[in-house]
Short mmCIF file of C-alpha atoms and ligand atoms in Angstrom, two decimals:
data_model
loop_
_atom_site.label_atom_id
_atom_site.label_comp_id
_atom_site.label_asym_id
_atom_site.label_seq_id
_atom_site.Cartn_x
_atom_site.Cartn_y
_atom_site.Cartn_z
CA MET O 76 -35.40 -19.09 -20.23
CA LYS O 77 -36.52 -16.50 -17.72
CA LYS O 78 -33.60 -17.43 -15.49
CA LYS O 79 -31.17 -16.83 -18.37
CA ILE O 80 -32.50 -13.34 -18.94
CA TRP O 81 -32.08 -12.56 -15.27
CA ILE O 82 -28.50 -13.82 -15.32
CA SER O 83 -27.76 -11.64 -18.38
CA LEU O 84 -29.30 -8.62 -16.72
CA LEU O 85 -27.29 -9.25 -13.58
CA LEU O 86 -24.11 -9.62 -15.64
CA LEU O 87 -24.83 -6.35 -17.39
CA LEU O 88 -25.38 -4.62 -14.07
CA VAL O 89 -22.10 -5.98 -12.72
CA LEU O 90 -20.28 -4.85 -15.87
CA ARG O 91 -21.78 -1.38 -15.65
CA VAL O 92 -20.57 -0.98 -12.08
CA PHE O 93 -17.20 -2.25 -13.18
CA VAL O 94 -17.08 0.20 -16.10
CA ALA O 95 -17.91 3.12 -13.81
CA TYR O 96 -15.00 2.24 -11.53
CA SER O 97 -12.43 1.22 -14.12
CA LEU O 98 -12.54 4.67 -15.67
CA ASP O 99 -10.96 6.09 -12.51
CA LEU O 100 -7.94 3.83 -12.54
CA ASN O 101 -4.83 5.91 -13.21
CA PHE O 102 -1.86 3.61 -13.05
CA SER O 103 0.18 5.65 -15.51
CA THR O 104 1.34 7.63 -12.45
CA TRP O 105 2.55 4.56 -10.56
CA TRP O 106 6.26 4.00 -10.40
CA ASN O 107 7.47 0.42 -10.12
CA ILE O 108 11.14 -0.46 -9.78
CA ASP O 109 12.30 -4.04 -10.21
CA CYS O 110 15.56 -3.85 -8.24
CA GLY O 111 18.45 -5.93 -9.55
CA ASN O 112 16.91 -6.62 -12.93
CA ASP O 113 19.21 -5.90 -15.88
CA VAL O 114 16.40 -5.19 -18.28
CA VAL O 115 13.26 -3.11 -18.17
CA ARG O 116 10.17 -5.25 -17.81
CA PRO O 117 7.50 -3.99 -20.22
CA PRO O 118 3.84 -4.24 -19.30
CA ASP O 119 2.34 -7.67 -19.71
CA LEU O 120 -1.19 -8.13 -20.92
CA GLU O 121 -2.30 -9.04 -17.45
CA LYS O 122 -1.11 -6.24 -15.20
CA PHE O 123 -0.31 -3.46 -17.69
CA LEU O 124 2.44 -2.30 -15.36
CA TYR O 125 5.80 -1.08 -16.46
CA TRP O 126 8.73 -2.14 -14.26
CA ASP O 127 11.84 0.03 -14.48
CA THR O 128 15.33 -1.16 -13.61
CA ASP O 129 17.14 0.52 -10.71
CA GLU O 130 20.44 1.09 -12.48
CA ASP O 131 20.09 4.89 -12.82
CA LEU O 132 18.90 5.27 -9.27
CA THR O 133 21.82 4.01 -7.18
CA GLN O 134 25.56 3.83 -7.60
CA SER O 135 26.23 0.93 -5.31
CA GLY O 136 25.14 -2.66 -5.00
CA ILE O 137 25.27 -5.77 -7.15
CA ASN O 138 22.46 -7.41 -9.06
CA ALA O 139 21.46 -10.94 -8.12
CA ARG O 140 18.84 -13.43 -9.16
CA ILE O 141 16.85 -16.00 -7.20
CA ASN O 142 17.26 -19.58 -8.39
CA PRO O 143 14.88 -20.86 -9.70
CA THR O 144 13.21 -17.64 -10.84
CA THR O 145 9.68 -18.76 -10.17
CA GLN O 146 8.60 -16.20 -7.60
CA VAL O 147 5.24 -14.52 -7.96
CA PRO O 148 5.16 -11.53 -8.22
CA LYS O 149 7.96 -11.49 -10.78
CA GLU O 150 9.84 -8.54 -9.30
CA MET O 151 10.77 -10.78 -6.35
CA ASN O 152 13.00 -12.88 -8.63
CA THR O 153 15.77 -10.28 -8.75
CA LEU O 154 17.35 -8.12 -6.07
CA ARG O 155 20.22 -5.75 -5.50
CA PHE O 156 22.54 -6.45 -2.57
CA PHE O 157 25.00 -4.10 -0.90
CA PRO O 158 28.12 -5.85 0.44
CA ASP O 159 30.04 -2.56 0.62
CA GLU O 160 30.85 -1.92 4.25
CA ALA O 161 30.89 1.84 3.75
CA GLN O 162 27.21 1.35 4.49
CA LYS O 163 26.02 4.21 2.31
CA ASN O 164 23.71 2.21 0.17
CA CYS O 165 21.23 4.72 -1.10
CA TYR O 166 18.72 5.12 -3.85
CA SER O 167 18.03 8.65 -5.00
CA LEU O 168 14.57 8.78 -6.49
CA PRO O 169 13.28 11.80 -8.40
CA PHE O 170 9.90 12.68 -6.93
CA ILE O 171 7.34 15.46 -7.16
CA ASN O 172 7.84 17.96 -4.31
CA SER O 173 5.37 18.12 -1.42
CA GLN O 174 3.30 15.26 -2.75
CA ARG O 175 1.86 12.51 -0.55
CA TYR O 176 3.04 9.10 -1.69
CA LEU O 177 2.45 5.53 -0.82
CA ILE O 178 5.92 3.97 -0.87
CA ARG O 179 6.39 0.24 -0.61
CA ALA O 180 9.70 -1.61 -0.44
CA GLY O 181 9.70 -5.35 -1.17
CA PHE O 182 12.18 -7.97 0.01
CA TYR O 183 12.51 -11.61 -0.93
CA TYR O 184 15.70 -13.36 0.20
CA GLY O 185 15.16 -16.70 -1.60
CA ASN O 186 18.64 -17.86 -0.51
CA TYR O 187 20.15 -15.91 -3.43
CA ASP O 188 23.62 -16.11 -1.84
CA ALA O 189 23.31 -19.85 -1.04
CA LEU O 190 24.24 -19.09 2.57
CA SER O 191 20.79 -19.87 4.03
CA SER O 192 21.25 -16.84 6.23
CA PRO O 193 18.46 -14.27 5.78
CA PRO O 194 19.84 -10.91 6.97
CA THR O 195 18.49 -8.15 9.21
CA PHE O 196 19.21 -4.51 8.33
CA ASP O 197 17.68 -1.04 8.55
CA LEU O 198 15.79 1.00 5.99
CA TYR O 199 15.97 4.82 5.97
CA LEU O 200 13.66 7.29 4.29
CA ASP O 201 15.15 10.74 3.68
CA GLN O 202 17.88 10.06 6.25
CA LYS O 203 15.56 8.96 9.01
CA LYS O 204 14.86 5.45 10.18
CA TRP O 205 11.86 3.86 8.50
CA SER O 206 12.08 0.30 9.79
CA THR O 207 14.16 -2.74 10.54
CA ILE O 208 13.92 -5.44 7.92
CA ASN O 209 14.28 -8.92 9.36
CA THR O 210 14.10 -11.29 6.41
CA SER O 211 14.04 -14.42 8.57
CA ILE O 212 10.62 -13.62 10.03
CA ILE O 213 8.65 -14.91 7.03
CA GLU O 214 9.78 -17.06 4.15
CA GLY O 215 7.74 -15.28 1.48
CA SER O 216 7.87 -11.70 0.23
CA ILE O 217 8.15 -9.01 2.89
CA TYR O 218 6.70 -5.57 2.29
CA HIS O 219 7.29 -2.39 4.25
CA GLU O 220 5.01 0.47 3.36
CA ALA O 221 4.87 4.10 4.35
CA VAL O 222 2.70 7.10 3.59
CA TYR O 223 5.01 10.06 3.24
CA VAL O 224 4.86 13.62 1.95
CA THR O 225 7.99 14.38 -0.05
CA ARG O 226 10.26 17.28 0.88
CA ALA O 227 11.22 20.16 -1.39
CA SER O 228 14.45 18.71 -2.82
CA GLY O 229 12.84 16.95 -5.78
CA PHE O 230 14.44 13.70 -4.62
CA LEU O 231 13.73 11.08 -2.06
CA SER O 232 16.54 9.05 -0.60
CA LEU O 233 15.99 5.46 0.36
CA CYS O 234 18.96 3.90 2.13
CA LEU O 235 19.78 0.40 3.32
CA VAL O 236 22.02 0.35 6.36
CA GLN O 237 23.94 -2.62 7.67
CA THR O 238 23.38 -3.16 11.38
CA LYS O 239 25.32 -6.37 11.96
CA GLU O 240 28.57 -7.58 10.45
CA GLY O 241 27.94 -10.19 7.81
CA ASP O 242 24.29 -9.26 7.35
CA VAL O 243 24.24 -7.89 3.80
CA PRO O 244 21.30 -5.55 3.03
CA PHE O 245 19.34 -6.13 -0.16
CA ILE O 246 16.12 -4.95 -1.79
CA SER O 247 13.84 -6.55 -4.40
CA SER O 248 11.32 -3.87 -5.35
CA ILE O 249 10.28 -0.28 -4.79
CA GLU O 250 6.76 0.88 -5.61
CA ALA O 251 5.50 4.45 -5.37
CA VAL O 252 2.03 5.82 -5.99
CA PRO O 253 1.18 9.54 -5.69
CA LEU O 254 -1.97 9.94 -3.62
CA PRO O 255 -4.63 12.60 -4.08
CA SER O 256 -4.33 15.22 -1.33
CA ASP O 257 -7.61 14.16 0.30
CA LEU O 258 -6.51 10.55 0.70
CA TYR O 259 -5.24 9.88 4.24
CA PHE O 260 -5.52 13.58 5.00
CA HIS O 261 -5.65 12.73 8.72
CA LEU O 262 -2.01 11.68 8.51
CA ASP O 263 0.01 14.85 9.23
CA THR O 264 2.31 15.97 6.46
CA ASN O 265 5.34 16.45 8.75
CA TYR O 266 5.77 12.79 9.61
CA SER O 267 6.21 9.48 7.89
CA PHE O 268 3.48 6.96 8.67
CA ILE O 269 4.41 3.33 8.76
CA LEU O 270 1.79 0.81 7.80
CA VAL O 271 1.22 -1.83 10.46
CA THR O 272 -1.79 -3.53 8.90
CA ARG O 273 -4.37 -3.00 6.17
CA THR O 274 -6.94 -5.73 6.54
CA ASN O 275 -9.97 -6.79 4.58
CA LEU O 276 -12.20 -8.30 7.26
CA GLY O 277 -14.50 -11.06 6.07
CA GLY O 278 -12.93 -11.44 2.64
CA ASP O 279 -9.83 -12.49 0.75
CA GLU O 280 -6.76 -10.43 -0.04
CA VAL O 281 -7.54 -7.52 -2.38
CA ARG O 282 -4.84 -5.85 -4.42
CA TYR O 283 -4.32 -4.48 -7.90
CA VAL O 284 -4.43 -7.47 -10.24
CA ASP O 285 -5.40 -6.08 -13.63
CA PHE O 286 -7.32 -3.18 -15.12
CA THR O 287 -10.58 -4.53 -13.79
CA SER O 288 -9.33 -4.13 -10.20
CA ASP O 289 -11.05 -1.51 -8.12
CA GLU O 290 -8.00 -0.90 -5.91
CA LYS O 291 -6.87 2.36 -7.44
CA TYR O 292 -3.74 3.13 -5.42
CA ASN O 293 -1.85 -0.16 -5.51
CA ARG O 294 -2.62 -0.88 -1.86
CA ILE O 295 -2.66 -4.45 -0.54
CA TRP O 296 -5.64 -5.30 1.68
CA THR O 297 -4.64 -8.53 3.36
CA HIS O 298 -7.10 -11.24 4.34
CA GLY O 299 -8.02 -10.83 8.01
CA GLU O 300 -8.46 -13.81 10.31
CA ILE O 301 -12.06 -14.15 11.49
CA PRO O 302 -12.16 -14.23 15.32
CA SER O 303 -13.84 -17.44 16.57
CA ASN O 304 -16.87 -15.57 17.95
CA CYS O 305 -17.51 -13.88 14.58
CA ILE O 306 -18.89 -14.77 11.17
CA SER O 307 -18.27 -13.31 7.73
CA VAL O 308 -21.32 -11.48 6.35
CA PRO O 309 -21.86 -10.01 2.88
CA THR O 310 -22.34 -6.23 2.86
CA LEU O 311 -23.17 -3.85 0.04
CA PRO O 312 -20.63 -1.21 -0.94
CA ASP O 313 -22.11 2.26 -0.92
CA ILE O 314 -21.48 3.57 -4.43
CA SER O 315 -23.51 6.75 -4.08
CA PHE O 316 -20.49 8.83 -3.09
CA THR O 317 -16.73 8.50 -2.81
CA LEU O 318 -15.78 7.17 0.56
CA GLU O 319 -12.90 8.62 2.56
CA ASN O 320 -9.62 6.96 1.49
CA GLU O 321 -11.49 5.20 -1.33
CA PRO O 322 -11.43 1.60 -0.08
CA PRO O 323 -12.16 -0.78 -2.99
CA ASN O 324 -15.73 -2.02 -3.31
CA THR O 325 -14.47 -5.59 -3.08
CA VAL O 326 -13.16 -4.78 0.40
CA MET O 327 -16.44 -3.19 1.48
CA SER O 328 -18.48 -6.10 0.06
CA ASP O 329 -17.97 -8.22 3.14
CA SER O 330 -17.65 -7.66 6.87
CA ILE O 331 -17.21 -9.62 10.05
CA GLN O 332 -19.93 -9.57 12.64
CA SER O 333 -20.01 -10.92 16.17
CA ARG O 334 -22.37 -13.92 16.55
CA ILE O 335 -23.98 -12.51 19.70
CA ALA O 336 -24.97 -8.88 20.28
CA THR O 337 -23.31 -8.65 23.69
CA ASN O 338 -20.09 -10.25 22.50
CA PRO O 339 -17.42 -7.78 21.31
CA ILE O 340 -15.13 -8.26 18.30
CA ILE O 341 -11.57 -8.48 19.59
CA MET O 342 -8.63 -8.08 17.23
CA THR O 343 -4.98 -7.99 18.12
CA VAL O 344 -2.58 -5.90 16.06
CA ASP O 345 1.10 -6.79 16.23
CA LEU O 346 3.49 -3.88 15.92
CA PRO O 347 6.61 -4.46 13.81
CA PRO O 348 9.40 -6.22 15.75
CA ARG O 349 12.13 -4.06 17.29
CA THR O 350 9.83 -1.06 17.44
CA PRO O 351 10.71 1.01 20.50
CA TYR O 352 7.70 1.69 22.76
CA PRO O 353 5.53 3.61 23.29
CA GLN O 354 4.32 4.55 19.80
CA LEU O 355 1.58 6.75 18.41
CA ALA O 356 -0.94 4.65 16.52
CA TYR O 357 -3.43 5.90 13.91
CA PHE O 358 -6.46 3.70 13.30
CA ILE O 359 -8.86 3.83 10.36
CA PHE O 360 -12.02 1.70 10.63
CA TYR O 361 -14.46 1.08 7.75
CA PHE O 362 -18.05 0.20 8.61
CA ASN O 363 -20.97 -0.92 6.51
CA GLU O 364 -24.60 -1.70 7.37
CA ILE O 365 -26.95 -4.17 5.69
CA ALA O 366 -29.64 -4.57 8.34
CA ALA O 367 -32.75 -2.54 7.48
CA LEU O 368 -35.20 -4.10 9.92
CA PRO O 369 -37.18 -1.42 11.73
CA GLY O 370 -36.45 -1.10 15.42
CA ASN O 371 -32.87 -2.36 15.08
CA THR O 372 -29.96 -0.18 16.12
CA ARG O 373 -26.23 -0.66 16.08
CA THR O 374 -23.94 1.73 17.92
CA ILE O 375 -20.38 0.48 18.06
CA LEU O 376 -17.90 1.46 20.76
CA ILE O 377 -14.25 1.38 19.68
CA TYR O 378 -11.59 0.58 22.28
CA SER O 379 -7.82 0.52 22.02
CA ASP O 380 -6.14 -1.46 24.84
CA GLY O 381 -9.31 -1.21 26.88
CA GLN O 382 -9.73 2.56 26.51
CA MET O 383 -12.81 3.82 24.69
CA LYS O 384 -11.73 6.04 21.79
CA SER O 385 -14.78 6.57 19.59
CA THR O 386 -18.33 5.51 18.78
CA VAL O 387 -20.17 5.06 15.51
CA THR O 388 -23.85 4.42 14.76
CA THR O 389 -24.30 2.54 11.52
CA GLU O 390 -26.92 3.37 8.87
CA PHE O 391 -28.50 1.13 6.24
CA ILE O 392 -26.29 0.79 3.12
CA LYS O 393 -24.08 3.62 4.25
CA CYS O 394 -20.37 3.21 4.69
CA LYS O 395 -18.76 5.09 7.53
CA VAL O 396 -15.09 5.75 8.10
CA VAL O 397 -13.73 6.48 11.56
CA THR O 398 -10.15 7.69 12.03
CA ILE O 399 -8.62 7.72 15.48
CA LYS O 400 -5.45 9.75 15.65
CA ALA O 401 -2.35 9.60 17.81
CA VAL O 402 -3.26 6.92 20.35
CA THR O 403 -0.31 6.13 22.60
CA VAL O 404 0.24 2.37 22.53
CA ALA O 405 2.60 0.39 24.72
CA GLY O 406 3.22 -2.54 22.30
CA PRO O 407 4.21 -5.08 21.15
CA THR O 408 0.52 -5.75 20.43
CA ILE O 409 -2.53 -3.52 20.46
CA ASN O 410 -5.91 -4.89 21.53
CA VAL O 411 -8.67 -3.44 19.40
CA THR O 412 -12.13 -4.14 20.78
CA LEU O 413 -15.42 -3.30 19.11
CA GLY O 414 -18.32 -3.51 21.52
CA THR O 415 -21.87 -2.15 21.32
CA THR O 416 -23.91 0.13 23.56
CA ASP O 417 -26.57 -1.38 25.84
CA GLY O 418 -29.29 -0.01 23.60
CA SER O 419 -27.92 -1.74 20.48
CA THR O 420 -29.97 -4.66 19.26
CA LEU O 421 -27.38 -5.78 16.70
CA PRO O 422 -23.84 -7.05 17.33
CA ALA O 423 -20.62 -5.25 16.36
CA ILE O 424 -19.68 -5.32 12.68
CA ILE O 425 -16.64 -4.12 10.70
CA SER O 426 -15.53 -4.23 7.06
CA ALA O 427 -11.88 -3.18 7.06
CA MET O 428 -9.17 -1.71 9.24
CA GLU O 429 -5.91 0.13 8.69
CA VAL O 430 -3.35 0.82 11.39
CA PHE O 431 -0.31 3.08 11.03
CA ILE O 432 2.30 4.15 13.51
CA ARG O 433 3.72 7.60 13.30
CA GLY O 434 7.34 7.55 12.21
CA GLU O 435 10.02 10.22 12.34
CA SER O 436 9.31 13.93 12.24
CA TYR O 437 10.32 15.75 9.06
CA GLU O 438 9.37 19.14 10.36
CA VAL O 439 11.01 21.87 8.33
CA ALA O 440 13.04 24.56 10.10
CA ASN O 441 14.63 27.33 8.01
CA GLY O 442 14.00 25.32 4.88
CA LEU O 443 16.11 22.39 6.07
CA VAL O 444 15.07 19.06 7.49
CA THR O 445 16.02 19.18 11.17
CA ASP O 446 18.70 16.86 12.47
CA GLU O 447 16.40 15.31 15.04
CA GLY O 448 16.85 11.55 15.05
CA VAL O 449 19.97 11.47 12.90
CA ASP O 450 22.30 11.11 15.91
CA GLU O 451 20.94 7.64 16.57
CA LEU O 452 22.70 6.53 13.43
CA SER O 453 26.09 6.82 15.19
CA GLY O 454 28.24 7.63 12.22
CA ASN O 455 26.33 5.67 9.60
CA VAL O 456 24.50 8.73 8.33
CA PRO O 457 23.75 8.23 4.66
CA ALA O 458 24.36 11.46 2.76
CA VAL O 459 21.49 13.16 0.94
CA ASN O 460 21.42 12.58 -2.80
CA GLU O 461 24.32 10.19 -2.64
CA VAL O 462 23.91 9.57 -6.34
CA SER O 463 25.15 12.45 -8.43
CA GLY O 464 24.64 10.87 -11.82
CA VAL O 465 20.87 10.99 -11.76
CA THR O 466 19.47 13.53 -14.14
CA ARG O 467 15.90 14.60 -14.54
CA GLU O 468 16.53 15.67 -18.09
CA GLY O 469 14.07 14.07 -20.44
CA ARG O 470 12.03 12.76 -17.57
CA ASP O 471 8.80 13.85 -16.05
CA ALA O 472 8.60 14.59 -12.35
CA MET O 473 8.01 10.92 -11.60
CA GLY O 474 11.29 9.98 -13.25
CA HIS O 475 9.61 8.36 -16.21
CA ASN O 476 10.89 9.17 -19.63
CA GLU O 477 8.53 11.55 -21.30
CA LEU O 478 5.84 9.94 -23.30
CA SER O 479 5.21 10.46 -26.96
CA ALA O 480 1.94 10.01 -28.79
CA GLY O 481 -0.04 6.86 -28.23
CA VAL O 482 -1.32 4.13 -30.51
CA ALA O 483 -4.76 2.75 -29.77
CA SER O 484 -6.32 -0.61 -30.38
CA VAL O 485 -9.99 -1.25 -29.83
CA HIS O 486 -11.80 -4.42 -28.83
CA SER O 487 -15.53 -4.37 -28.92
CA LEU O 488 -17.82 -6.39 -26.72
CA GLY O 489 -20.62 -5.37 -29.05
CA CYS O 490 -23.35 -7.47 -27.50
CA LEU O 491 -22.93 -5.60 -24.23
CA GLY O 492 -22.37 -2.17 -25.78
CA ILE O 493 -18.90 -1.92 -24.28
CA ASP O 494 -15.63 -1.00 -25.94
CA VAL O 495 -12.27 -1.83 -24.46
CA VAL O 496 -9.61 0.60 -25.64
CA HIS O 497 -5.93 -0.25 -25.24
CA LEU O 498 -3.81 2.87 -25.46
CA VAL O 499 -0.14 2.08 -26.01
CA SER O 500 2.26 4.96 -25.39
CA GLN O 501 5.73 4.74 -26.84
CA ARG O 502 8.54 6.14 -24.74
CA PRO O 503 10.95 8.18 -26.87
CA HIS O 504 14.26 6.76 -25.57
CA GLY O 505 15.08 3.08 -25.50
CA GLY O 506 11.83 1.96 -27.06
CA ARG O 507 10.10 1.76 -23.70
CA GLN O 508 6.39 1.33 -23.51
CA THR O 509 3.61 1.99 -21.14
CA VAL O 510 0.07 0.79 -21.53
CA GLU O 511 -3.09 2.46 -20.40
CA CYS O 512 -6.48 0.91 -20.64
CA LYS O 513 -9.77 2.69 -20.81
CA ILE O 514 -13.26 1.35 -21.14
CA TYR O 515 -16.14 3.21 -22.64
CA ASN O 516 -19.74 2.30 -22.57
C1 NAG X 617 -3.76 10.68 -13.93
O1 NAG X 617 -2.71 11.29 -13.20
C2 NAG X 617 -2.09 12.37 -13.89
C3 NAG X 617 -0.91 12.84 -13.06
O2 NAG X 617 -1.25 13.04 -11.73
C4 NAG X 617 -3.13 13.49 -14.10
O3 NAG X 617 -2.55 14.54 -14.81
C5 NAG X 617 -4.31 12.92 -14.89
O4 NAG X 617 -5.31 13.89 -15.00
C6 NAG X 617 -4.87 11.68 -14.19
N1 NAG X 617 -5.90 11.08 -15.01
C7 NAG X 617 -7.09 10.68 -14.50
C8 NAG X 617 -8.02 10.03 -15.47
O5 NAG X 617 -7.37 10.83 -13.33
C1 NAG X 618 14.85 -11.92 13.19
O1 NAG X 618 13.75 -12.76 13.39
C2 NAG X 618 14.09 -14.04 13.89
C3 NAG X 618 12.84 -14.90 13.86
O2 NAG X 618 11.77 -14.24 14.50
C4 NAG X 618 14.70 -13.89 15.27
O3 NAG X 618 15.06 -15.16 15.79
C5 NAG X 618 15.93 -13.00 15.19
O4 NAG X 618 16.45 -12.75 16.47
C6 NAG X 618 15.60 -11.68 14.51
N1 NAG X 618 16.83 -10.95 14.27
C7 NAG X 618 17.07 -9.74 14.76
C8 NAG X 618 18.42 -9.17 14.47
O5 NAG X 618 16.24 -9.12 15.40
C1 NAG X 619 -4.77 -7.40 25.51
O1 NAG X 619 -5.66 -8.49 25.75
C2 NAG X 619 -5.05 -9.59 26.37
C3 NAG X 619 -6.06 -10.70 26.43
O2 NAG X 619 -7.32 -10.22 26.82
C4 NAG X 619 -4.54 -9.17 27.76
O3 NAG X 619 -3.90 -10.24 28.38
C5 NAG X 619 -3.56 -8.02 27.59
O4 NAG X 619 -3.16 -7.54 28.85
C6 NAG X 619 -4.19 -6.88 26.82
N1 NAG X 619 -3.18 -5.87 26.54
C7 NAG X 619 -3.38 -4.58 26.75
C8 NAG X 619 -2.23 -3.70 26.45
O5 NAG X 619 -4.44 -4.14 27.17
C1 NAG X 620 4.65 21.20 9.63
O1 NAG X 620 5.76 21.95 10.08
C2 NAG X 620 5.71 23.33 9.72
C3 NAG X 620 7.01 23.99 10.16
O2 NAG X 620 7.26 23.78 11.51
C4 NAG X 620 4.49 23.97 10.38
O3 NAG X 620 4.41 25.33 9.99
C5 NAG X 620 3.24 23.26 9.93
O4 NAG X 620 2.13 23.76 10.59
C6 NAG X 620 3.35 21.75 10.21
N1 NAG X 620 2.23 21.07 9.64
C7 NAG X 620 1.47 20.26 10.34
C8 NAG X 620 0.33 19.63 9.59
O5 NAG X 620 1.67 20.00 11.51
#
């Protein structure tokens, strides 16, 4: 009996934490594009996400479907391919000016053309090279993500460029999330930053799954391999204040720790293939401390390719974020080593890590994006705003149709004193819907 009460109390506590965090989730600002789909995909009751088609956003390309259409996530079942050899295969996306975005492009080949020949091609962001997409590297979905501050044109151009005859570019999904200005503020606004890895160390993959998720910006924290000299340890997320870059609590709830105090944690980070070297790498490390024993200390030394870059002394139930900017790396892999000082009694520990490389410069001169870097394209320069038919009329700055008044439905979990409110907003044109979910205590 007593045990039952404790379990109920614990459940209530967990729910309260969950309520506090769910209130912050703001996915009505996320933009999800299911490339190659003929119909808009309304929110399902699981993810509450609205997936637009791409038909108003590009004038070229042909829709195709994977067979069988059983891919998870669903947006990987359709794609748009660009067989046109003119090679100007651009999306023109209406965006808010001077806003930092997380932009993620998804690719799943799935032998849609029955040629068993996954292509390689280039991806451009506002006329500058973002990355090379080699779809034969992994069989599953491939994501390329960048953090990028939009220019003043009101549009962002995303272009797929053929690099080899016969290799037909395609794209399966585009996701964009506006980020608050203090998120990733160490990443300079005049450059694109290309995600190399975002790893949850000690735990499973964490991403937005449904409205209970505490990943608020649609980031994917992949499961990190545990080095053989390390163990996974539970850690407590510090909920007393908002941590820099707002890593989800589920990511901070576990860490990896070296088994022996004198043994460093060594992690290797692979840079994307075909990246020219050297590169400038930006590291973000997330630390968490659970050891409260008096007399114990933990001061971690952070090395990149054997060079000491920073130190951090952990504190009990306090998360710390360390950003190391603009480290020149020779590639194709970076050795990240976390050692401890001689005085430390506890071994190195870490909860999560993000690594970006700095992409092209978008420095503004006389109000125009400079031509730096465009020459490398050798004649394949995709024009800005290739698509002339796109209109922002009747759309908000994110390109969504404007919303009209909402209809609410309420579920009550009376026994726990919690109400779940489903707010359904009707879009005025085409009967489109978006769903927001709020929880009140
Ligand atoms: C959600 O985002 C929109 C657009 O940025 C903003 O106006 C609104 O205040 C946000 N809502 C919450 C709850 O943060
Ligand atoms: C793509 O990746 C595969 C497998 O790693 C490799 O064999 C191939 O050379 C790559 N293609 C290009 C064009 O880099
Ligand atoms: C990374 O570590 C490996 C193994 O210790 C070593 O062989 C390699 O030279 C290191 N690379 C760099 C760039 O330090
Ligand atoms: C970005 O470029 C502009 C124009 O050259 C410059 O004034 C500004 O300081 C730069 N911003 C950063 C963060 O470097």
